[in-house]
């Protein structure tokens, strides 16, 4: 049975491997001498993942938690699935909700393109984009993308927007349910 609706909460709008490469590249800002080799190693691992092959045995220690044998299938999906293409094939309402200061999945490079892909479907179902001001990837309060955003409660605007959307597209909750 197809889903009644889809909500992407701080999700990717491009293959996760692309966002992952961007994030890891930033980590090399602290060690620029390692950037070229580090990104080459990352690219080798992602290429193996895309092909469903075992990861290269000579990967550096920093990459082994990401690219270990138990993560092969997950990394293959990260390297080959484009969420924007997936959402274009889905019928039904779509919510794309992202934190304004999300350092993992960018509101500009992920949320907006994903919402545009949903809007391009032409199936008559709504596609809504909500960028939550002052929120991190975890939808926690932050003042900018440099803050990790792990502490505190979820920003109220994120919860309110999600509940409002669910109620609008799925209907109100049955009495006596949470």
Short mmCIF file of C-alpha atoms in Angstrom, two decimals:
data_model
loop_
_atom_site.label_atom_id
_atom_site.label_comp_id
_atom_site.label_asym_id
_atom_site.label_seq_id
_atom_site.Cartn_x
_atom_site.Cartn_y
_atom_site.Cartn_z
CA UNK A 1 0.00 0.00 0.00
CA UNK A 2 1.44 3.38 -0.90
CA UNK A 3 1.91 5.82 1.96
CA UNK A 4 -0.86 8.34 2.63
CA UNK A 5 1.75 11.09 2.85
CA UNK A 6 5.48 11.65 3.18
CA UNK A 7 7.25 13.91 5.66
CA UNK A 8 10.97 14.51 5.28
CA UNK A 9 12.30 15.88 8.56
CA UNK A 10 15.81 17.27 8.03
CA UNK A 11 16.25 14.80 5.18
CA UNK A 12 18.47 14.95 2.13
CA UNK A 13 17.41 16.38 -1.21
CA UNK A 14 20.36 14.87 -3.06
CA UNK A 15 22.24 11.58 -2.73
CA UNK A 16 23.53 11.35 0.83
CA UNK A 17 26.99 10.53 -0.50
CA UNK A 18 27.15 14.02 -2.03
CA UNK A 19 26.25 15.64 1.28
CA UNK A 20 28.64 13.29 3.08
CA UNK A 21 31.51 14.32 0.81
CA UNK A 22 30.70 17.97 1.48
CA UNK A 23 30.68 17.39 5.25
CA UNK A 24 33.91 15.40 5.26
CA UNK A 25 35.60 17.96 3.04
CA UNK A 26 34.85 20.60 5.67
CA UNK A 27 36.50 18.40 8.29
CA UNK A 28 39.73 18.67 6.34
CA UNK A 29 39.74 22.45 6.91
CA UNK A 30 41.54 21.62 10.17
CA UNK A 31 44.07 19.42 8.31
CA UNK A 32 44.46 20.87 4.79
CA UNK A 33 47.57 18.79 4.06
CA UNK A 34 45.40 15.66 4.32
CA UNK A 35 42.53 16.98 2.14
CA UNK A 36 43.60 15.70 -1.29
CA UNK A 37 44.42 12.16 -0.15
CA UNK A 38 41.47 12.06 2.25
CA UNK A 39 38.97 13.01 -0.44
CA UNK A 40 40.57 10.56 -2.87
CA UNK A 41 40.13 7.79 -0.27
CA UNK A 42 36.55 8.88 0.30
CA UNK A 43 35.85 8.83 -3.43
CA UNK A 44 37.30 5.31 -3.73
CA UNK A 45 35.08 4.10 -0.91
CA UNK A 46 31.97 5.75 -2.35
CA UNK A 47 32.73 4.32 -5.80
CA UNK A 48 32.99 0.82 -4.32
CA UNK A 49 29.74 1.44 -2.43
CA UNK A 50 27.92 2.54 -5.58
CA UNK A 51 28.98 -0.69 -7.28
CA UNK A 52 28.00 -2.83 -4.27
CA UNK A 53 31.61 -3.94 -3.87
CA UNK A 54 33.65 -4.44 -0.72
CA UNK A 55 35.38 -1.32 0.50
CA UNK A 56 39.09 -0.96 -0.25
CA UNK A 57 41.12 -2.67 2.46
CA UNK A 58 43.65 0.17 2.63
CA UNK A 59 41.22 2.91 3.69
CA UNK A 60 42.57 5.17 6.43
CA UNK A 61 41.50 4.71 10.05
CA UNK A 62 39.30 7.83 10.06
CA UNK A 63 37.00 6.28 7.45
CA UNK A 64 36.60 2.79 8.87
CA UNK A 65 33.55 3.53 11.02
CA UNK A 66 31.71 4.77 7.93
CA UNK A 67 33.02 2.20 5.50
CA UNK A 68 32.95 -1.11 7.33
CA UNK A 69 31.54 -4.35 5.89
CA UNK A 70 28.29 -4.08 7.86
CA UNK A 71 27.53 -0.71 6.23
CA UNK A 72 28.07 -1.82 2.62
CA UNK A 73 24.38 -2.01 1.63
CA UNK A 74 23.54 1.23 3.43
CA UNK A 75 26.44 3.03 1.76
CA UNK A 76 25.38 1.65 -1.63
CA UNK A 77 21.99 3.26 -1.11
CA UNK A 78 23.64 6.49 0.05
CA UNK A 79 25.75 6.53 -3.11
CA UNK A 80 23.00 5.66 -5.59
CA UNK A 81 19.60 6.86 -4.37
CA UNK A 82 18.60 10.42 -5.18
CA UNK A 83 15.78 11.47 -2.82
CA UNK A 84 14.56 14.12 -5.29
CA UNK A 85 14.03 11.41 -7.92
CA UNK A 86 12.27 9.20 -5.38
CA UNK A 87 9.87 11.94 -4.31
CA UNK A 88 8.97 12.65 -7.95
CA UNK A 89 7.58 9.11 -8.16
CA UNK A 90 5.47 9.32 -5.01
CA UNK A 91 1.82 10.30 -5.04
CA UNK A 92 0.33 12.10 -2.09
CA UNK A 93 1.07 15.10 0.10
CA UNK A 94 4.70 15.85 0.94
CA UNK A 95 6.16 17.90 3.79
CA UNK A 96 9.80 18.93 3.69
CA UNK A 97 10.79 20.33 7.08
CA UNK A 98 14.34 21.51 7.77
CA UNK A 99 16.23 23.55 10.32
CA UNK A 100 17.45 26.94 9.13
CA UNK A 101 20.93 26.20 10.52
CA UNK A 102 21.13 22.49 9.66
CA UNK A 103 24.82 21.70 9.20
CA UNK A 104 24.19 18.15 7.89
CA UNK A 105 21.38 18.61 5.36
CA UNK A 106 21.27 22.15 4.05
CA UNK A 107 18.01 24.05 3.82
CA UNK A 108 19.27 25.52 0.53
CA UNK A 109 20.98 22.48 -1.04
CA UNK A 110 18.67 19.78 0.30
CA UNK A 111 15.29 20.96 1.58
CA UNK A 112 14.48 23.45 -1.16
CA UNK A 113 15.39 21.11 -4.06
CA UNK A 114 13.46 18.25 -2.45
CA UNK A 115 10.38 20.45 -2.09
CA UNK A 116 10.76 21.62 -5.69
CA UNK A 117 10.94 18.01 -6.85
CA UNK A 118 7.74 17.26 -4.95
CA UNK A 119 6.05 20.33 -6.44
CA UNK A 120 7.10 19.32 -9.96
CA UNK A 121 5.08 16.08 -9.82
CA UNK A 122 1.91 17.68 -11.10
CA UNK A 123 -0.23 15.09 -9.30
CA UNK A 124 -2.39 17.70 -7.61
CA UNK A 125 -1.14 16.81 -4.13
CA UNK A 126 0.34 19.55 -1.96
CA UNK A 127 4.06 19.85 -1.34
CA UNK A 128 4.95 22.09 1.57
CA UNK A 129 8.35 23.43 2.58
CA UNK A 130 8.97 24.58 6.15
CA UNK A 131 12.33 26.03 7.14
CA UNK A 132 12.36 26.30 10.93
CA UNK A 133 14.14 29.48 12.07
CA UNK A 134 16.95 28.98 14.57
CA UNK A 135 16.92 25.17 14.32
CA UNK A 136 19.69 22.61 13.81
CA UNK A 137 19.65 19.27 11.96
CA UNK A 138 18.06 17.80 15.07
CA UNK A 139 15.55 20.66 15.08
CA UNK A 140 17.03 21.91 18.36
CA UNK A 141 17.63 25.62 19.04
CA UNK A 142 20.88 27.12 17.69
CA UNK A 143 22.04 30.57 16.64
CA UNK A 144 24.06 29.34 13.65
CA UNK A 145 25.29 26.28 11.74
CA UNK A 146 28.53 26.04 13.73
CA UNK A 147 26.60 24.99 16.85
CA UNK A 148 26.02 21.23 17.11
CA UNK A 149 22.37 21.56 18.13
CA UNK A 150 22.06 18.40 20.21
CA UNK A 151 20.86 19.99 23.47
CA UNK A 152 17.49 21.22 24.53
CA UNK A 153 13.95 20.60 23.41
CA UNK A 154 12.90 20.47 19.78
CA UNK A 155 12.05 23.96 18.56
CA UNK A 156 8.32 24.51 19.08
CA UNK A 157 7.83 25.79 15.52
CA UNK A 158 9.05 22.43 14.18
CA UNK A 159 6.62 20.46 16.30
CA UNK A 160 3.74 22.84 15.58
CA UNK A 161 4.40 22.81 11.83
CA UNK A 162 4.56 19.02 11.74
CA UNK A 163 1.38 18.52 13.77
CA UNK A 164 -0.48 21.16 11.75
CA UNK A 165 0.56 19.51 8.47
CA UNK A 166 -0.34 16.01 9.68
CA UNK A 167 -3.74 17.21 10.85
CA UNK A 168 -4.36 19.03 7.57
CA UNK A 169 -3.41 16.14 5.25
CA UNK A 170 -4.25 13.09 7.39
CA UNK A 171 -7.06 14.42 9.57
CA UNK A 172 -7.24 14.90 13.30
CA UNK A 173 -6.17 12.18 15.72
CA UNK A 174 -8.83 9.82 16.98
CA UNK A 175 -10.10 10.77 20.45
CA UNK A 176 -8.15 9.03 23.21
CA UNK A 177 -4.99 8.51 21.11
CA UNK A 178 -1.65 10.27 21.46
#
